[in-house]
CSV table of C-alpha atoms in Angstrom, one decimal:
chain,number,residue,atom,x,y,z
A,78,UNK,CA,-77.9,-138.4,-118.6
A,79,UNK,CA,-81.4,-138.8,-119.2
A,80,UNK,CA,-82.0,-143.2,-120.1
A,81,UNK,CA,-84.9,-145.1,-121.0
A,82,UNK,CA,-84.5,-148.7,-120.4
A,83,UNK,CA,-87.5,-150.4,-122.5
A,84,UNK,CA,-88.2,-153.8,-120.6
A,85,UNK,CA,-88.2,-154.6,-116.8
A,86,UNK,CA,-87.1,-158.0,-116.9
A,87,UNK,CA,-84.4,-159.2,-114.8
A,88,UNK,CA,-82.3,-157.4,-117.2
A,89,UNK,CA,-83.6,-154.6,-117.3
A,90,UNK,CA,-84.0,-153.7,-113.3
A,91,UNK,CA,-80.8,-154.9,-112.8
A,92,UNK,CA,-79.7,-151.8,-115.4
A,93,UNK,CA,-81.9,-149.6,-114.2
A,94,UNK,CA,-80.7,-149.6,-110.7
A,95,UNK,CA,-77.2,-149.6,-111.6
A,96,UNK,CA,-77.7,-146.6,-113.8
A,97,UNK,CA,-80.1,-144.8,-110.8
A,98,UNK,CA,-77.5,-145.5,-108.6
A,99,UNK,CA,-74.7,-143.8,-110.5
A,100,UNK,CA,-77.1,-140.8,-110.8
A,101,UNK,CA,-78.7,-141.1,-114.0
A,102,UNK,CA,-82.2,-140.3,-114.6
A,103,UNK,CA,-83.7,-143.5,-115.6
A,104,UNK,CA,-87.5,-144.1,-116.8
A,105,UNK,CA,-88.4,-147.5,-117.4
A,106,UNK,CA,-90.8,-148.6,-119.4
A,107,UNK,CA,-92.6,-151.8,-119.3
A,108,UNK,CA,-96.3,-153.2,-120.6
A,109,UNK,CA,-97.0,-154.6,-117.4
A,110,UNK,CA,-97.2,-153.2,-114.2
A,111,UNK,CA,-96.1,-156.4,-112.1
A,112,UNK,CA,-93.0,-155.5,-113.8
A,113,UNK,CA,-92.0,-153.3,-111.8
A,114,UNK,CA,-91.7,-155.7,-108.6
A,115,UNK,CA,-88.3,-156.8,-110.0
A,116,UNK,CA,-86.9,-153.0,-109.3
A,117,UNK,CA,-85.8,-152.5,-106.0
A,118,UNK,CA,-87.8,-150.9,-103.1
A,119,UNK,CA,-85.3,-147.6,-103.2
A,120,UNK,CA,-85.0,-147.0,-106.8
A,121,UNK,CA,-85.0,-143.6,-107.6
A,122,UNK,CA,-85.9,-143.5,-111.1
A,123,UNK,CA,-89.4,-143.4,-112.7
A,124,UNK,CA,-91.6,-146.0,-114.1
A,125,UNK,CA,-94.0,-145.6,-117.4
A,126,UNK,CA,-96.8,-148.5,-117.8
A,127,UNK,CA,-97.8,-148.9,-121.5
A,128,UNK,CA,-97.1,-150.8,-124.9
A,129,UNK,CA,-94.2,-149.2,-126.4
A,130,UNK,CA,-95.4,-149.0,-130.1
A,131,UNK,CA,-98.1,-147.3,-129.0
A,132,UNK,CA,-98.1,-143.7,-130.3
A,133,UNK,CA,-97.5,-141.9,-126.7
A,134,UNK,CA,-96.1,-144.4,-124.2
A,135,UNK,CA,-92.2,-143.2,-125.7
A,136,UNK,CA,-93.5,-139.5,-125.2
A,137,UNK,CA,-94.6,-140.5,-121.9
A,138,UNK,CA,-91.3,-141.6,-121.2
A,139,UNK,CA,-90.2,-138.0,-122.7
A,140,UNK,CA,-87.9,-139.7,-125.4
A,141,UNK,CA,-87.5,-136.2,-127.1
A,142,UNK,CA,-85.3,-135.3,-124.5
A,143,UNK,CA,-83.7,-138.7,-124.0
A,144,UNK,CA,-79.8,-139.0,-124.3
A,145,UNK,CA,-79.7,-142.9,-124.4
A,146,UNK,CA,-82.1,-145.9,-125.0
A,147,UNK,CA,-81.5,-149.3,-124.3
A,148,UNK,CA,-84.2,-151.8,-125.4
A,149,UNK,CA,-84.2,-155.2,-123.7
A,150,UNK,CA,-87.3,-156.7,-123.7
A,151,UNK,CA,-88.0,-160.8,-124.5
A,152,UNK,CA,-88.2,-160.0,-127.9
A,153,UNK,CA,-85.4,-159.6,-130.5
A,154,UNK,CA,-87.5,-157.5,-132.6
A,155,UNK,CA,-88.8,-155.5,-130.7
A,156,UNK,CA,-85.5,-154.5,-129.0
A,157,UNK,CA,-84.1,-153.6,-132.5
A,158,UNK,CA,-87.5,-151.9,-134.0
A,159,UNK,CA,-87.5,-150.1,-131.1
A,160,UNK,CA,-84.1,-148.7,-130.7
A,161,UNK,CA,-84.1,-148.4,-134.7
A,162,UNK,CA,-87.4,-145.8,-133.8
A,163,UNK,CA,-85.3,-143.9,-130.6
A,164,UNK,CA,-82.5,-143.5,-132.8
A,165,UNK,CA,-84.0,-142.6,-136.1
A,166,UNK,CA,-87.5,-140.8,-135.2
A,167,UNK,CA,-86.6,-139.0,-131.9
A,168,UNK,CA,-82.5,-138.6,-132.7
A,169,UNK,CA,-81.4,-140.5,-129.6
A,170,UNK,CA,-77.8,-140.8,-129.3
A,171,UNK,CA,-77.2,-143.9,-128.0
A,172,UNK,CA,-79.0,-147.2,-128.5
A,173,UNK,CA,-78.8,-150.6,-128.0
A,174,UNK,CA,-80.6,-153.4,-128.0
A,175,UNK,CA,-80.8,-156.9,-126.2
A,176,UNK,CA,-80.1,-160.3,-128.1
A,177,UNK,CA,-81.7,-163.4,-126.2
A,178,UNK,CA,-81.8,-165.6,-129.7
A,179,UNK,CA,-78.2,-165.8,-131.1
A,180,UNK,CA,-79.7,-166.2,-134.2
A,181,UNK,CA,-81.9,-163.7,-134.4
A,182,UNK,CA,-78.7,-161.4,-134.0
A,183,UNK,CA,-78.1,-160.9,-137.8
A,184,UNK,CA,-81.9,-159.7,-137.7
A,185,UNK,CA,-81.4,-157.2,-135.4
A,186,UNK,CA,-77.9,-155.7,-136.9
A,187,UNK,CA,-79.7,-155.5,-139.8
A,188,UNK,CA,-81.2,-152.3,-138.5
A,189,UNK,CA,-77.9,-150.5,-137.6
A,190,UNK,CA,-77.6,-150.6,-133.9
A,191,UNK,CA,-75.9,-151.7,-131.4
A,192,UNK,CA,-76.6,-155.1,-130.0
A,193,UNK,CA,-75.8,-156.7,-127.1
A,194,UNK,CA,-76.2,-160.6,-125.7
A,195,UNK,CA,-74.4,-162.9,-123.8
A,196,UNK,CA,-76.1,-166.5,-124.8
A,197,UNK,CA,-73.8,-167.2,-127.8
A,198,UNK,CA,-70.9,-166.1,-125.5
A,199,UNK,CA,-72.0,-168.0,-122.8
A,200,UNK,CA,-72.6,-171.2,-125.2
A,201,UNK,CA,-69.4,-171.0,-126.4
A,202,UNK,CA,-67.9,-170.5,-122.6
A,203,UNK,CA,-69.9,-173.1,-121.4
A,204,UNK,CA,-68.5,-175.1,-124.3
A,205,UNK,CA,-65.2,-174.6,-123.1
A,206,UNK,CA,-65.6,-175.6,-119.5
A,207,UNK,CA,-67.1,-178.9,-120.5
A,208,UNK,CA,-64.9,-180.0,-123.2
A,209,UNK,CA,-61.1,-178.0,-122.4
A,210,UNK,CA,-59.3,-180.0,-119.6
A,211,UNK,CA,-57.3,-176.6,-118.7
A,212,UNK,CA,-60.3,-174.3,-118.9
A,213,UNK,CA,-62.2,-177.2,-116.4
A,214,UNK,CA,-59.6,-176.9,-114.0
A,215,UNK,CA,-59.3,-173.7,-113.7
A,216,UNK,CA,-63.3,-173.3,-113.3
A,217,UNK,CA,-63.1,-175.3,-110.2
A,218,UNK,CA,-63.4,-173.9,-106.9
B,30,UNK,CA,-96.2,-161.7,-160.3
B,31,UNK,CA,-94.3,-163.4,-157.5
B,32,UNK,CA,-96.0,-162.8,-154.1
B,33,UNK,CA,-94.6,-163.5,-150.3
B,34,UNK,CA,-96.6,-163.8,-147.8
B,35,UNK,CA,-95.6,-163.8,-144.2
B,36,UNK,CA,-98.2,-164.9,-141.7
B,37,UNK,CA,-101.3,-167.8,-142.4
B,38,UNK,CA,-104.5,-166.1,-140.4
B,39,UNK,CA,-107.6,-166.4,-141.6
B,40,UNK,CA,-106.9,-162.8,-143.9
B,41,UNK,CA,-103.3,-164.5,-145.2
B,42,UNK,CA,-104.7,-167.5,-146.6
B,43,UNK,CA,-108.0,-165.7,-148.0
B,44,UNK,CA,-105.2,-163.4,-149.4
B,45,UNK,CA,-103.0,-166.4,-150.6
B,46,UNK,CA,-106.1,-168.4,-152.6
B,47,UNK,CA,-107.3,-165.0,-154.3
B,48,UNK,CA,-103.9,-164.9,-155.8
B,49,UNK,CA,-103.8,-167.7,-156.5
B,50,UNK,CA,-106.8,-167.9,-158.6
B,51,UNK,CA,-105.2,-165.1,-160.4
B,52,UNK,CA,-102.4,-167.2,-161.5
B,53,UNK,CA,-100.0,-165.1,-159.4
B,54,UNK,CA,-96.5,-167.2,-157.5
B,55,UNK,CA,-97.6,-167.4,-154.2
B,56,UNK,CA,-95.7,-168.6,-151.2
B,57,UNK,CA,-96.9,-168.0,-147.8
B,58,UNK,CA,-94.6,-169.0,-144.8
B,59,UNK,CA,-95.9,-169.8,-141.2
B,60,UNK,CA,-94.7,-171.3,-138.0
B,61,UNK,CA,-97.4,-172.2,-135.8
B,62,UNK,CA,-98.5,-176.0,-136.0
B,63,UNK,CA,-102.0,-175.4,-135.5
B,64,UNK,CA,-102.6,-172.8,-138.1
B,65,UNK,CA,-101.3,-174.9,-140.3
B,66,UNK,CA,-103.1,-177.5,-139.7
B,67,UNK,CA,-105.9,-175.7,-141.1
B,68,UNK,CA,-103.8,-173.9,-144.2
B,69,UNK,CA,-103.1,-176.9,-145.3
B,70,UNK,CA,-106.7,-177.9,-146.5
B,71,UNK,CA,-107.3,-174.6,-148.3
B,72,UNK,CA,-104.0,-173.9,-150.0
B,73,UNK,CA,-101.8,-176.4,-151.9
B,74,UNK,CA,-99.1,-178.0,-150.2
B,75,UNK,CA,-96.0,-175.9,-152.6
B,76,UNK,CA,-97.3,-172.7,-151.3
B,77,UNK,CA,-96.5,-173.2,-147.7
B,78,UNK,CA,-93.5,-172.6,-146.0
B,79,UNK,CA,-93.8,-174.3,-142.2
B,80,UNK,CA,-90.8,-171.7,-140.3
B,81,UNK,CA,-90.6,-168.6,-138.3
B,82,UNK,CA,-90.5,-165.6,-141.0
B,83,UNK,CA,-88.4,-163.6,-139.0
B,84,UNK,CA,-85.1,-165.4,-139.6
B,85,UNK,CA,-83.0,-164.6,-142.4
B,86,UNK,CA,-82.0,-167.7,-143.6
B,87,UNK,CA,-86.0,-168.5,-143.9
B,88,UNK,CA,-86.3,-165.5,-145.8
B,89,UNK,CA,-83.8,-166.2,-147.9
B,90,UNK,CA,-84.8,-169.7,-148.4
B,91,UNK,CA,-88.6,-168.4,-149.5
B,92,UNK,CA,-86.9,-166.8,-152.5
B,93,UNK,CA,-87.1,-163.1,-151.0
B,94,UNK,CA,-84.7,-161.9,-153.6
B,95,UNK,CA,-86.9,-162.2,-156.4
B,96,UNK,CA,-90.8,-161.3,-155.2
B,97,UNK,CA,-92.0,-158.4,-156.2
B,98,UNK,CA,-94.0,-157.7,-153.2
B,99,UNK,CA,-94.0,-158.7,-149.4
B,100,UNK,CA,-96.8,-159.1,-147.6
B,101,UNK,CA,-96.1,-158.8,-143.8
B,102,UNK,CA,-99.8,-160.2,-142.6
B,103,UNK,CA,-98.8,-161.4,-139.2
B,104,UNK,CA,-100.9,-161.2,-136.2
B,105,UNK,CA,-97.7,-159.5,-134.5
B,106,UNK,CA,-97.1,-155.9,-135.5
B,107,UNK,CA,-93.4,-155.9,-134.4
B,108,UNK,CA,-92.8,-158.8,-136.9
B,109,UNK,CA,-94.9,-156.9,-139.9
B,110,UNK,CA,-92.8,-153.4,-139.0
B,111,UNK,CA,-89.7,-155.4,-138.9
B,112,UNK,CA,-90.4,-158.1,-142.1
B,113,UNK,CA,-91.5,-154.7,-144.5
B,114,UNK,CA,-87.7,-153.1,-143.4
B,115,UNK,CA,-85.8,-156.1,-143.7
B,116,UNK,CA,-87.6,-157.1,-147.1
B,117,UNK,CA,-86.9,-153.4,-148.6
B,118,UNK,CA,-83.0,-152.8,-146.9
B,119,UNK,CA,-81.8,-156.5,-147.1
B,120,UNK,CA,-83.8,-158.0,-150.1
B,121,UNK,CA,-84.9,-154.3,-152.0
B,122,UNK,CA,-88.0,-156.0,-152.9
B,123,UNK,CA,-89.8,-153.4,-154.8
B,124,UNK,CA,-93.6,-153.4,-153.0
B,125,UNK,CA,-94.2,-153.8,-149.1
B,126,UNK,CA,-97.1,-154.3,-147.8
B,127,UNK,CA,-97.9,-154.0,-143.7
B,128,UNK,CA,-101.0,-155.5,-142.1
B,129,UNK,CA,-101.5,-153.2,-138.6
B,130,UNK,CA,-103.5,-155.3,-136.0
B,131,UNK,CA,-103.7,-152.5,-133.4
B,132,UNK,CA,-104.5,-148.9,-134.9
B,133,UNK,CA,-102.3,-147.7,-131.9
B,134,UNK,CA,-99.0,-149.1,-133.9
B,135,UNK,CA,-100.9,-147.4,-137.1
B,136,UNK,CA,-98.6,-144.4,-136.7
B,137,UNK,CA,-95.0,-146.1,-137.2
B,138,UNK,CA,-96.1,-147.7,-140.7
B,139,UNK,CA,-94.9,-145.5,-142.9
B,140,UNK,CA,-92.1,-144.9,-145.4
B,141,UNK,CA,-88.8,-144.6,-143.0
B,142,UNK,CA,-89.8,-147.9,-141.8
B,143,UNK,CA,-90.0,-149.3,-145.6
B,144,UNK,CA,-93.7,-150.0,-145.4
B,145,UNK,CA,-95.2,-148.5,-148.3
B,146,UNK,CA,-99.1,-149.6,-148.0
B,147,UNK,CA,-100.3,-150.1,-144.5
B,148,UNK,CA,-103.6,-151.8,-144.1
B,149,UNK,CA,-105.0,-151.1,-140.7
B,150,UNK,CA,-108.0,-153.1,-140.6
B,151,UNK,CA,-110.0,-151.9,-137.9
B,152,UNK,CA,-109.9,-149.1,-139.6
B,153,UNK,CA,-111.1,-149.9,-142.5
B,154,UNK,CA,-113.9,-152.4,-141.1
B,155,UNK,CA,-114.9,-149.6,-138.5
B,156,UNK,CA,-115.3,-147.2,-142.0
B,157,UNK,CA,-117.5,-149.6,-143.4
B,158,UNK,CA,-119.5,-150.0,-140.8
B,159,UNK,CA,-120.4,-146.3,-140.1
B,160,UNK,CA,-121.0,-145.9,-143.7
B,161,UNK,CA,-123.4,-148.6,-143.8
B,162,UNK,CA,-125.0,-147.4,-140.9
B,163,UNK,CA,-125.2,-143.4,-142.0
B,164,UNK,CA,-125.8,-143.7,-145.7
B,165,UNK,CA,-129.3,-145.6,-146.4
B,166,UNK,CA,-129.7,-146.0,-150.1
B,167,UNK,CA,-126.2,-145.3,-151.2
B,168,UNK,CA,-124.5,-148.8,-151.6
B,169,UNK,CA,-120.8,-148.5,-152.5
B,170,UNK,CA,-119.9,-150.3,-155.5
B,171,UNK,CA,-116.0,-150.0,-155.1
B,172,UNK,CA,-113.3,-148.5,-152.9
B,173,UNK,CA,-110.6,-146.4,-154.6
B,174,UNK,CA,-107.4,-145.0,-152.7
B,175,UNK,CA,-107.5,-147.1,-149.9
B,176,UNK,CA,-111.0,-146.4,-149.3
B,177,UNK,CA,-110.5,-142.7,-149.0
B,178,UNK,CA,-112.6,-142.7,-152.5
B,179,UNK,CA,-116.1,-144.5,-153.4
B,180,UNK,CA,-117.8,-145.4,-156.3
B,181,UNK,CA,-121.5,-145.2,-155.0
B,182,UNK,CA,-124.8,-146.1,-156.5
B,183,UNK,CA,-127.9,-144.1,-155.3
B,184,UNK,CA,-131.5,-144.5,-156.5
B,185,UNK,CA,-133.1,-141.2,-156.7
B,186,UNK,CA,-136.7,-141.6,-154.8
B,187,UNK,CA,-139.4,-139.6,-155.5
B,188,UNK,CA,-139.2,-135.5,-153.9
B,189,UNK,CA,-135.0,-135.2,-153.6
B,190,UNK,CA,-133.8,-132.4,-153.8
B,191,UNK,CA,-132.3,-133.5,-157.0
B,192,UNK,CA,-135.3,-134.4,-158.6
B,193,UNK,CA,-136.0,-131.6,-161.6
B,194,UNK,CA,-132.8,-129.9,-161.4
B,195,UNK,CA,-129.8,-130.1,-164.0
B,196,UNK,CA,-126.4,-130.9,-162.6
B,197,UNK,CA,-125.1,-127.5,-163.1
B,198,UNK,CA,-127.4,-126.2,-160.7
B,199,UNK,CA,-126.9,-128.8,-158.2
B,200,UNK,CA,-124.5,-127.8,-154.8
B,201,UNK,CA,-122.4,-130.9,-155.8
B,202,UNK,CA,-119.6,-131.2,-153.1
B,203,UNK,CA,-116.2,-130.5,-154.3
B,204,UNK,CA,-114.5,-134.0,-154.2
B,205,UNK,CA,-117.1,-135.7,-155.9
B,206,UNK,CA,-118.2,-136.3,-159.8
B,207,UNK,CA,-121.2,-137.7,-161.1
B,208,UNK,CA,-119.6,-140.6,-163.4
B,209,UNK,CA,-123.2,-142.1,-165.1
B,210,UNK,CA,-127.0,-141.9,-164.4
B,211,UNK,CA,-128.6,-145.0,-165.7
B,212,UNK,CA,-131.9,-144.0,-166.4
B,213,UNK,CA,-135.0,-147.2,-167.8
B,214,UNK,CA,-132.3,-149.6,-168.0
B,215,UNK,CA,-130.0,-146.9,-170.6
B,216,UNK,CA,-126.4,-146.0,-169.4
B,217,UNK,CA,-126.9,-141.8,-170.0
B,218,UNK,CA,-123.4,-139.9,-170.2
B,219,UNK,CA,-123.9,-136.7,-167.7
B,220,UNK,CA,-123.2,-133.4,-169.1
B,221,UNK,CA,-124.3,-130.1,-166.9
B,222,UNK,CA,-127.3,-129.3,-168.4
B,223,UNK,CA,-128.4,-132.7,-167.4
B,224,UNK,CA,-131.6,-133.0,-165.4
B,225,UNK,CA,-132.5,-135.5,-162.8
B,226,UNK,CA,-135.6,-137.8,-162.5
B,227,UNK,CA,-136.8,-139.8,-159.7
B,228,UNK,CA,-136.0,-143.5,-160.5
B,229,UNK,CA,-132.7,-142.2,-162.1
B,230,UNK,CA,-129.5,-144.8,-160.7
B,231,UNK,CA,-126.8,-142.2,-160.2
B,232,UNK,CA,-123.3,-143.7,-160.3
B,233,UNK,CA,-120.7,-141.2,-157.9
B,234,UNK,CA,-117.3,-141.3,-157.5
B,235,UNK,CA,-116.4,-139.2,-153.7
B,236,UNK,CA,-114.8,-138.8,-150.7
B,237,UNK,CA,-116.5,-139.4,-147.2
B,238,UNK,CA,-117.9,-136.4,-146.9
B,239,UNK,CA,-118.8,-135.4,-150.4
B,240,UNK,CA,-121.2,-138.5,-149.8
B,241,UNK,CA,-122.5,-137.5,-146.9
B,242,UNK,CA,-124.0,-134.3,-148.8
B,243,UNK,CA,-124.9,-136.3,-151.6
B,244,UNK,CA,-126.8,-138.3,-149.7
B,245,UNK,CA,-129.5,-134.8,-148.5
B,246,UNK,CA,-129.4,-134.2,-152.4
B,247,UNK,CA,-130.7,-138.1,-153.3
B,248,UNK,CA,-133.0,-138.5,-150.8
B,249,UNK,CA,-136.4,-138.2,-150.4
């Protein structure tokens, strides 16, 4: 499958390599070029510099061919604006988006995708660990 | 009419004021603690909203529901793409309205993302500033259709082309109409057989280009 992970956070290398690995074709897109120091030294995939509103940077990343998008940048909005755009202006199958702010997860539903983030979970794991006497012992090494 | 404005820059709050002079329900919401600092001494205190406008709950707590038009005047084009969507899907607020900071986001306001007037004011200024520039003694009284239309005013100087010809016979360019030619002070009502005089104020509605030919027939 052809992917374009928007985003080269931690996140998003970590995705990118796993999905290069397994023999995807992955193009990553990212505003900055520093970025791309968080991708490992053998990944096989390719890399587009550019803002990714901008009218060419998704061509660039030859999103009209594209069978999957997953948008996680820092942003909320821009993850689900910009999978919104993949799915609805360039017909890519499969999007998703990143949640960092668990509130902002309604937002970003709003726009009919599918969104993905682990801080609520997380919370409410965390939550457990420090307040459950079972689920404290059981966390211990 | 009840008006919501998202963003306080210096263009939201000019905005915000004009509206309110008009009598209109304005309510403006923004976030940051040192642009509102300054909103605070031009607008009155009931018009401003101090939260992030892209959370729901804000929205909804701004009265979404019942304005009849958003204005998404951030200084973050994600946020005015995203407000314009939500306000039309969630809220079906019947008027959006999408400021564009960068002309390179220009393309993606349009109607699938619910924006129904974008203002891309580069654009606009950049317009402005070439016509001022190109077009000497035309001044433009008033922009129509988002500025792709001009009323123009043009004092006809002595040895135009125009001078001593009727409007019939004139090569007028196609999008353009002569709307009144106020000659010693009197309003005069053009009809084809119509001749102009030097010293005549000729009042033009047209496009860019139609002035740009206007502009070899009215001067000297």
């Amino acid at each position: 499958m052809k992917i374009i992970i928007v985003g080269c956070g931690r996140v998003g290398a970590n995705l990118a390599d796993q999905l290069a690995r397994q023999g995807h074709l992955v193009i990553v897109v990212d505003q900055q070029v520093a970025a791309f120091d968080a991708l490992p030294l053998d990944f096989h995939g390719r890399t587009v510099v550019g803002d990714v509103l901008a009218g060419n940077v998704l061509h660039r990343a030859e999103i009209e061919s594209a069978d999957a998008l997953a948008a996680v940048t820092a942003s909320d909005s821009l993850n689900a604006l910009v999978a919104h755009i993949a799915r609805t202006e360039y017909g890519v199958r499969r999007v998703a988006a990143r949640n960092c702010d668990p509130r902002q997860r309604l937002l970003q539903e709003t726009f009919d995708i599918a969104v993905v983030g682990g801080a609520a979970w997380e919370g409410q794991r965390l939550e457990q660990i420090l307040t459950d006497q079972a689920a404290g012992q059981e966390a211990q090494p | 009419m009840n008006i919501l404005i998202a963003g306080g820059g210096a263009t939201a709050a000019q905005l915000a004021a004009q509206l309110l002079a008009r009598e209109h329900t304005v309510t403006l919401v923004e976030h940051r603690s040192d642009v509102l600092a300054l909103l605070h001494q031009e607008l009155p205190t009931e018009v401003i909203y101090e939260d992030s406008a892209t959370d729901l709950h804000v929205l909804e707590e701004t009265g979404i529901r019942k304005v009849d038009v958003m204005v998404a005047c951030t200084s973050n084009d994600t946020d005015n793409l995203v407000l314009c969507y939500l306000a039309r899907t969630l809220y079906h607020v019947p008027r959006t309205i999408g400021r564009i900071n960068n002309p390179r986001h220009a393309w993606l306001f349009n109607e699938k993302l619910h924006v129904d007037v974008a203002l891309n004011e580069a654009d606009i200024l950049a317009h402005l500033i070439s016509e001022e520039m190109s077009l000497g003694n035309m001044l433009t009284l008033l922009k129509l259709q988002r500025g792709k239309f001009s009323l123009i005013e043009t004092t006809v100087p002595p040895g135009a082309p125009a001078v001593g010809r009727a409007i019939k016979d004139l090569p007028l360019p196609e999008q353009c109409v002569i709307a009144g030619i106020i000659r010693q002070g009197q309003m005069l009502v053009p009809r084809g057989i119509t001749v102009f005089e030097a010293g005549d104020e000729v009042l033009t509605i047209t496009d860019a280009p139609g002035a740009e030919e206007l502009y070899k027939l009215f001067s000297g």
